[in-house]
Tab-separated table of C-alpha atoms in Angstrom:
chain	number	residue	atom	x	y	z
A	668	MET	CA	-9.154	-10.001	-19.144
A	669	ILE	CA	-11.983	-12.114	-18.613
A	670	GLU	CA	-11.782	-14.723	-21.190
A	671	ALA	CA	-15.058	-16.509	-20.592
A	672	THR	CA	-17.520	-16.963	-17.833
A	673	GLY	CA	-20.130	-19.224	-16.000
A	674	THR	CA	-23.749	-18.952	-17.243
A	675	GLY	CA	-24.820	-17.232	-13.898
A	676	VAL	CA	-22.056	-14.540	-14.004
A	677	ARG	CA	-23.781	-10.977	-14.571
A	678	ARG	CA	-21.050	-8.818	-13.428
A	679	PHE	CA	-18.190	-9.622	-16.071
A	680	ALA	CA	-18.616	-10.272	-19.217
A	681	PRO	CA	-16.004	-12.151	-21.823
A	682	GLY	CA	-13.442	-9.093	-23.331
A	683	ASP	CA	-14.248	-7.125	-19.837
A	684	LYS	CA	-11.200	-5.274	-18.780
A	685	VAL	CA	-10.031	-6.338	-14.385
A	686	PHE	CA	-7.968	-6.360	-11.740
A	687	GLY	CA	-8.122	-7.569	-8.501
A	688	PHE	CA	-6.745	-10.252	-6.216
A	689	THR	CA	-6.595	-14.232	-7.142
A	690	GLY	CA	-6.576	-15.372	-3.135
A	691	PHE	CA	-5.068	-17.970	-1.797
A	692	ARG	CA	-5.649	-19.850	-5.513
A	693	LEU	CA	-2.328	-17.518	-6.422
A	694	GLY	CA	-1.741	-18.126	-9.807
A	695	ALA	CA	-1.011	-14.211	-10.406
A	696	CYS	CA	1.512	-14.952	-12.910
A	697	ALA	CA	-0.354	-17.417	-14.577
A	698	GLU	CA	-1.632	-16.717	-17.896
A	699	TYR	CA	-5.385	-17.952	-17.068
A	700	VAL	CA	-6.985	-18.082	-13.444
A	701	CYS	CA	-10.714	-18.918	-12.063
A	702	LEU	CA	-11.307	-16.709	-9.726
A	703	PRO	CA	-15.578	-16.303	-8.518
A	704	GLU	CA	-17.602	-13.870	-9.411
A	705	ALA	CA	-18.241	-13.336	-5.916
A	706	GLY	CA	-14.401	-12.313	-5.100
A	707	SER	CA	-12.280	-8.587	-4.803
A	708	LEU	CA	-12.395	-8.201	-9.026
A	709	GLU	CA	-13.130	-4.815	-9.835
A	710	HIS	CA	-13.676	-3.460	-13.222
A	711	GLN	CA	-10.045	-1.658	-13.851
A	712	PRO	CA	-9.986	1.663	-13.648
A	713	ALA	CA	-10.531	4.161	-16.736
A	714	GLY	CA	-7.727	5.335	-18.501
A	715	ILE	CA	-4.947	3.231	-17.132
A	716	GLY	CA	-3.518	0.137	-18.823
A	717	PHE	CA	-3.200	-3.260	-17.833
A	718	GLU	CA	0.512	-2.291	-16.305
A	719	GLN	CA	-0.828	-0.174	-14.104
A	720	ALA	CA	-3.740	-1.771	-13.128
A	721	ALA	CA	-1.700	-4.633	-12.031
A	722	ALA	CA	0.379	-2.312	-9.272
A	723	ALA	CA	-3.216	-0.759	-7.800
A	724	VAL	CA	-4.236	-3.604	-6.060
A	725	ASP	CA	-2.341	-4.934	-2.478
A	726	GLY	CA	-0.591	-1.393	-2.450
A	727	PRO	CA	-3.730	0.757	-2.450
A	728	SER	CA	-5.142	-1.563	0.272
A	729	THR	CA	-2.957	-2.516	2.248
A	730	ALA	CA	-2.523	1.295	2.731
A	731	LEU	CA	-5.969	2.125	2.942
A	732	TYR	CA	-6.447	-0.747	5.256
A	733	PHE	CA	-3.850	0.924	7.834
A	734	LEU	CA	-5.066	4.021	7.390
A	735	ARG	CA	-8.644	4.686	7.453
A	736	ASP	CA	-9.724	1.171	9.168
A	737	ARG	CA	-6.832	0.526	11.445
A	738	ALA	CA	-5.512	4.017	12.801
A	739	HIS	CA	-8.811	5.806	11.653
A	740	VAL	CA	-6.394	9.023	10.520
A	741	ARG	CA	-7.999	12.388	10.342
A	742	SER	CA	-8.290	15.380	8.829
A	743	GLY	CA	-5.276	17.434	10.854
A	744	GLN	CA	-3.377	14.471	12.013
A	745	HIS	CA	0.084	14.434	11.407
A	746	VAL	CA	1.417	10.878	9.912
A	747	LEU	CA	4.551	9.468	9.357
A	748	VAL	CA	5.223	6.997	6.379
A	749	ASN	CA	8.388	5.032	6.826
A	750	GLY	CA	9.500	3.381	3.547
A	751	ALA	CA	7.172	6.048	1.408
A	752	SER	CA	8.977	5.467	-2.289
A	753	GLY	CA	7.752	1.750	-1.773
A	754	SER	CA	4.932	0.060	-3.107
A	755	ILE	CA	2.627	0.517	-0.215
A	756	GLY	CA	4.640	4.195	0.947
A	757	THR	CA	3.787	5.701	-2.179
A	758	TYR	CA	-0.250	4.820	-2.031
A	759	ALA	CA	-0.111	5.758	1.683
A	760	VAL	CA	1.459	9.076	0.967
A	761	GLN	CA	-1.193	10.223	-1.479
A	762	LEU	CA	-3.903	8.492	0.967
A	763	ALA	CA	-3.076	10.047	3.979
A	764	LYS	CA	-3.343	13.297	2.427
A	765	HIS	CA	-7.347	12.261	1.042
A	766	LEU	CA	-7.655	12.099	4.391
A	767	GLY	CA	-6.750	14.991	4.937
A	768	ALA	CA	-3.483	14.512	6.903
A	769	GLU	CA	0.020	15.992	7.243
A	770	VAL	CA	2.375	13.704	6.070
A	771	THR	CA	6.271	13.355	6.652
A	772	ALA	CA	7.702	10.903	4.131
A	773	VAL	CA	10.912	8.525	4.694
A	774	CYS	CA	12.706	7.570	2.103
A	775	SER	CA	16.584	8.536	0.596
A	776	SER	CA	16.615	12.077	-0.950
A	777	ARG	CA	16.680	10.427	-4.160
A	778	ASN	CA	12.757	9.552	-3.904
A	779	ALA	CA	12.306	12.489	-1.899
A	780	ASP	CA	11.032	14.899	-5.285
A	781	LEU	CA	8.634	11.814	-5.372
A	782	VAL	CA	7.326	11.122	-2.638
A	783	THR	CA	7.065	15.715	-2.501
A	784	SER	CA	4.816	15.578	-6.019
A	785	LEU	CA	2.530	12.553	-4.145
A	786	GLY	CA	1.506	15.483	-1.504
A	787	ALA	CA	4.619	14.851	0.987
A	788	ASP	CA	4.546	18.184	3.229
A	789	HIS	CA	8.024	17.022	5.221
A	790	VAL	CA	11.057	14.715	3.709
A	791	VAL	CA	13.304	12.989	6.104
A	792	ASP	CA	16.324	10.905	4.960
A	793	TYR	CA	17.340	8.475	6.303
A	794	HIS	CA	20.624	8.255	5.504
A	795	ARG	CA	21.308	11.460	7.555
A	796	GLU	CA	18.314	11.459	10.330
A	797	ASP	CA	16.713	9.627	12.414
A	798	PHE	CA	12.985	10.186	12.891
A	799	GLY	CA	13.023	7.745	15.629
A	800	SER	CA	14.625	10.637	17.703
A	801	HIS	CA	13.470	13.738	15.378
A	802	HIS	CA	11.954	16.279	17.617
A	803	ASP	CA	9.120	16.193	15.979
A	804	THR	CA	6.080	13.636	17.124
A	805	TYR	CA	3.290	12.569	15.011
A	806	ASP	CA	-0.217	10.996	15.470
A	807	VAL	CA	0.678	8.251	13.629
A	808	ILE	CA	3.650	6.709	12.653
A	809	PHE	CA	3.583	3.359	9.722
A	810	ASP	CA	5.824	0.925	8.603
A	811	THR	CA	5.133	0.305	5.382
A	812	ILE	CA	8.756	-1.896	5.179
A	813	THR	CA	8.977	-3.189	8.612
A	814	ALA	CA	12.221	-1.551	9.159
A	815	THR	CA	12.594	-0.227	12.884
A	816	SER	CA	9.875	-0.735	15.485
A	817	PHE	CA	7.389	0.380	18.356
A	818	ALA	CA	10.117	1.053	20.845
A	819	ARG	CA	12.340	3.151	18.291
A	820	CYS	CA	10.399	5.178	17.545
A	821	ARG	CA	8.021	5.032	20.310
A	822	ARG	CA	8.733	8.507	21.471
A	823	ALA	CA	7.863	9.745	18.338
A	824	LEU	CA	4.472	9.260	18.721
A	825	THR	CA	2.555	11.858	20.318
A	826	GLN	CA	0.748	10.810	23.281
A	827	HIS	CA	-1.844	8.427	22.586
A	828	GLY	CA	-0.582	8.248	18.241
A	829	CYS	CA	-0.180	4.424	17.087
A	830	TYR	CA	2.338	2.495	15.974
A	831	LEU	CA	1.528	1.112	12.257
A	832	PRO	CA	3.831	-2.461	11.781
A	833	THR	CA	2.935	-4.303	8.790
A	834	THR	CA	4.184	-7.140	9.958
A	835	GLY	CA	0.937	-9.492	11.473
A	836	LEU	CA	0.644	-11.686	13.657
A	837	ILE	CA	4.191	-11.552	15.591
A	838	ASN	CA	2.600	-7.694	17.096
A	839	TRP	CA	-0.553	-9.035	18.022
A	840	PRO	CA	0.606	-9.948	21.122
A	841	LEU	CA	1.798	-5.816	21.612
A	842	GLY	CA	-0.835	-5.087	20.468
A	843	ALA	CA	-2.762	-6.133	22.432
A	844	TRP	CA	-0.833	-5.172	25.788
A	845	THR	CA	-0.546	-1.179	24.486
A	846	ALA	CA	-4.291	-1.388	24.254
A	847	LEU	CA	-4.656	-2.269	27.603
A	848	ARG	CA	-2.056	-0.438	28.940
A	849	GLY	CA	-3.772	3.279	27.153
A	850	GLY	CA	-0.936	5.572	25.718
A	851	ARG	CA	0.218	5.069	22.811
A	852	THR	CA	-0.520	1.711	20.734
A	853	VAL	CA	0.590	-0.586	18.186
A	854	ARG	CA	-1.880	-1.709	15.727
A	855	PRO	CA	-1.158	-4.306	13.949
A	856	GLY	CA	-3.767	-6.009	10.861
A	857	MET	CA	-3.464	-8.256	7.770
A	858	SER	CA	-4.923	-6.436	5.086
A	859	VAL	CA	-8.023	-8.683	4.218
A	860	GLU	CA	-9.143	-8.621	0.213
A	861	LYS	CA	-12.404	-6.955	-0.169
A	862	LYS	CA	-14.179	-5.606	-3.335
A	863	ALA	CA	-15.556	-2.243	-0.961
A	864	ALA	CA	-11.556	-0.926	-1.374
A	865	LEU	CA	-11.419	-2.239	-4.694
A	866	ALA	CA	-13.958	0.410	-5.557
A	867	PHE	CA	-12.887	2.629	-3.562
A	868	VAL	CA	-9.389	2.734	-5.325
A	869	LYS	CA	-10.803	2.485	-8.597
A	870	ASP	CA	-12.959	5.929	-7.803
A	871	LEU	CA	-10.076	7.975	-6.942
A	872	ILE	CA	-7.762	6.474	-9.790
A	873	GLU	CA	-10.653	7.805	-12.504
A	874	SER	CA	-11.225	10.645	-10.214
A	875	ASP	CA	-6.965	11.887	-10.932
A	876	GLY	CA	-7.178	10.738	-6.679
A	877	LEU	CA	-4.706	8.248	-6.671
A	878	ARG	CA	-1.229	8.326	-9.182
A	879	ILE	CA	0.231	5.236	-9.600
A	880	VAL	CA	4.113	4.582	-9.443
A	881	VAL	CA	6.114	1.380	-11.751
A	882	ASP	CA	9.519	1.651	-11.614
A	883	ARG	CA	10.126	-1.612	-14.057
A	884	ASN	CA	7.784	-3.284	-15.999
A	885	PHE	CA	9.549	-6.800	-17.021
A	886	PRO	CA	8.153	-9.838	-19.401
A	887	MET	CA	7.261	-12.798	-18.171
A	888	ASN	CA	10.930	-14.599	-19.175
A	889	ARG	CA	12.495	-12.312	-16.931
A	890	ILE	CA	10.573	-12.913	-14.204
A	891	VAL	CA	13.331	-14.180	-12.314
A	892	ASP	CA	15.236	-11.056	-12.663
A	893	ALA	CA	12.036	-9.195	-11.580
A	894	HIS	CA	12.244	-10.905	-8.181
A	895	ARG	CA	16.011	-10.318	-8.040
A	896	TYR	CA	15.331	-6.533	-9.242
A	897	VAL	CA	13.136	-6.214	-5.897
A	898	ASP	CA	14.905	-8.291	-3.429
A	899	ARG	CA	17.684	-5.781	-4.384
A	900	GLY	CA	15.479	-3.230	-1.935
A	901	HIS	CA	15.553	0.256	-3.724
A	902	LYS	CA	13.110	-0.034	-6.534
A	903	VAL	CA	10.027	2.700	-6.675
A	904	GLY	CA	6.612	1.731	-6.280
A	905	ASN	CA	5.856	-1.331	-8.424
A	906	VAL	CA	7.687	-3.789	-10.089
A	907	THR	CA	5.022	-5.498	-12.607
A	908	VAL	CA	4.807	-8.562	-15.084
A	909	THR	CA	3.675	-8.708	-18.482
A	910	VAL	CA	2.428	-12.119	-18.777
A	911	ARG	CA	1.812	-13.152	-22.542
A	912	GLY	CA	0.484	-16.340	-24.287
């Protein structure tokens, strides 16, 4: 919530509920943070609370960047989301469907109902199957948790399919090599904080086109427990922290 603004600020006023990125200032868990009016900040979507708004920033913006801006997903394509029950994956499933794709979600069997409810057409239980050796092929494989590699899932891609790793710089050389070679490609990237992405997400949430999944919320005095819980690697959707003065 906006506590105070500078004299020249026009987009926001004290009392406005907002959501957005803190950028290189960090401070996401600070009680107060100062951000520029022109920064990656938007009015909070109507109908949701602070906890949900906090979980609707990084995940959907990252998924949107990779699926829409890097892979250019379009209607009729088959998209596989690895880590479909995570903070990026839960949004990736929904956004891929929004873009018109047929979606296969990779997660544990205990999260199969969740990802199906988010729009997944097919579910692969990674405990029982290796999608990389599956008989199906995909136009896009979005590895939201960096749990596989281009080499491991290359055969699961269509002739001109692309692999999307969320690890940025380390995959740029491979991305450049596959782009020159043609055929199946690696398209790495680093999600950039953009107001336009936040506005898109806001509109989608307000039109009931995007569901926010929050696993647990921790109070500020248990922030260490929150990090430990996330580090276990089995959270579903997002984990949030309530900051109180």
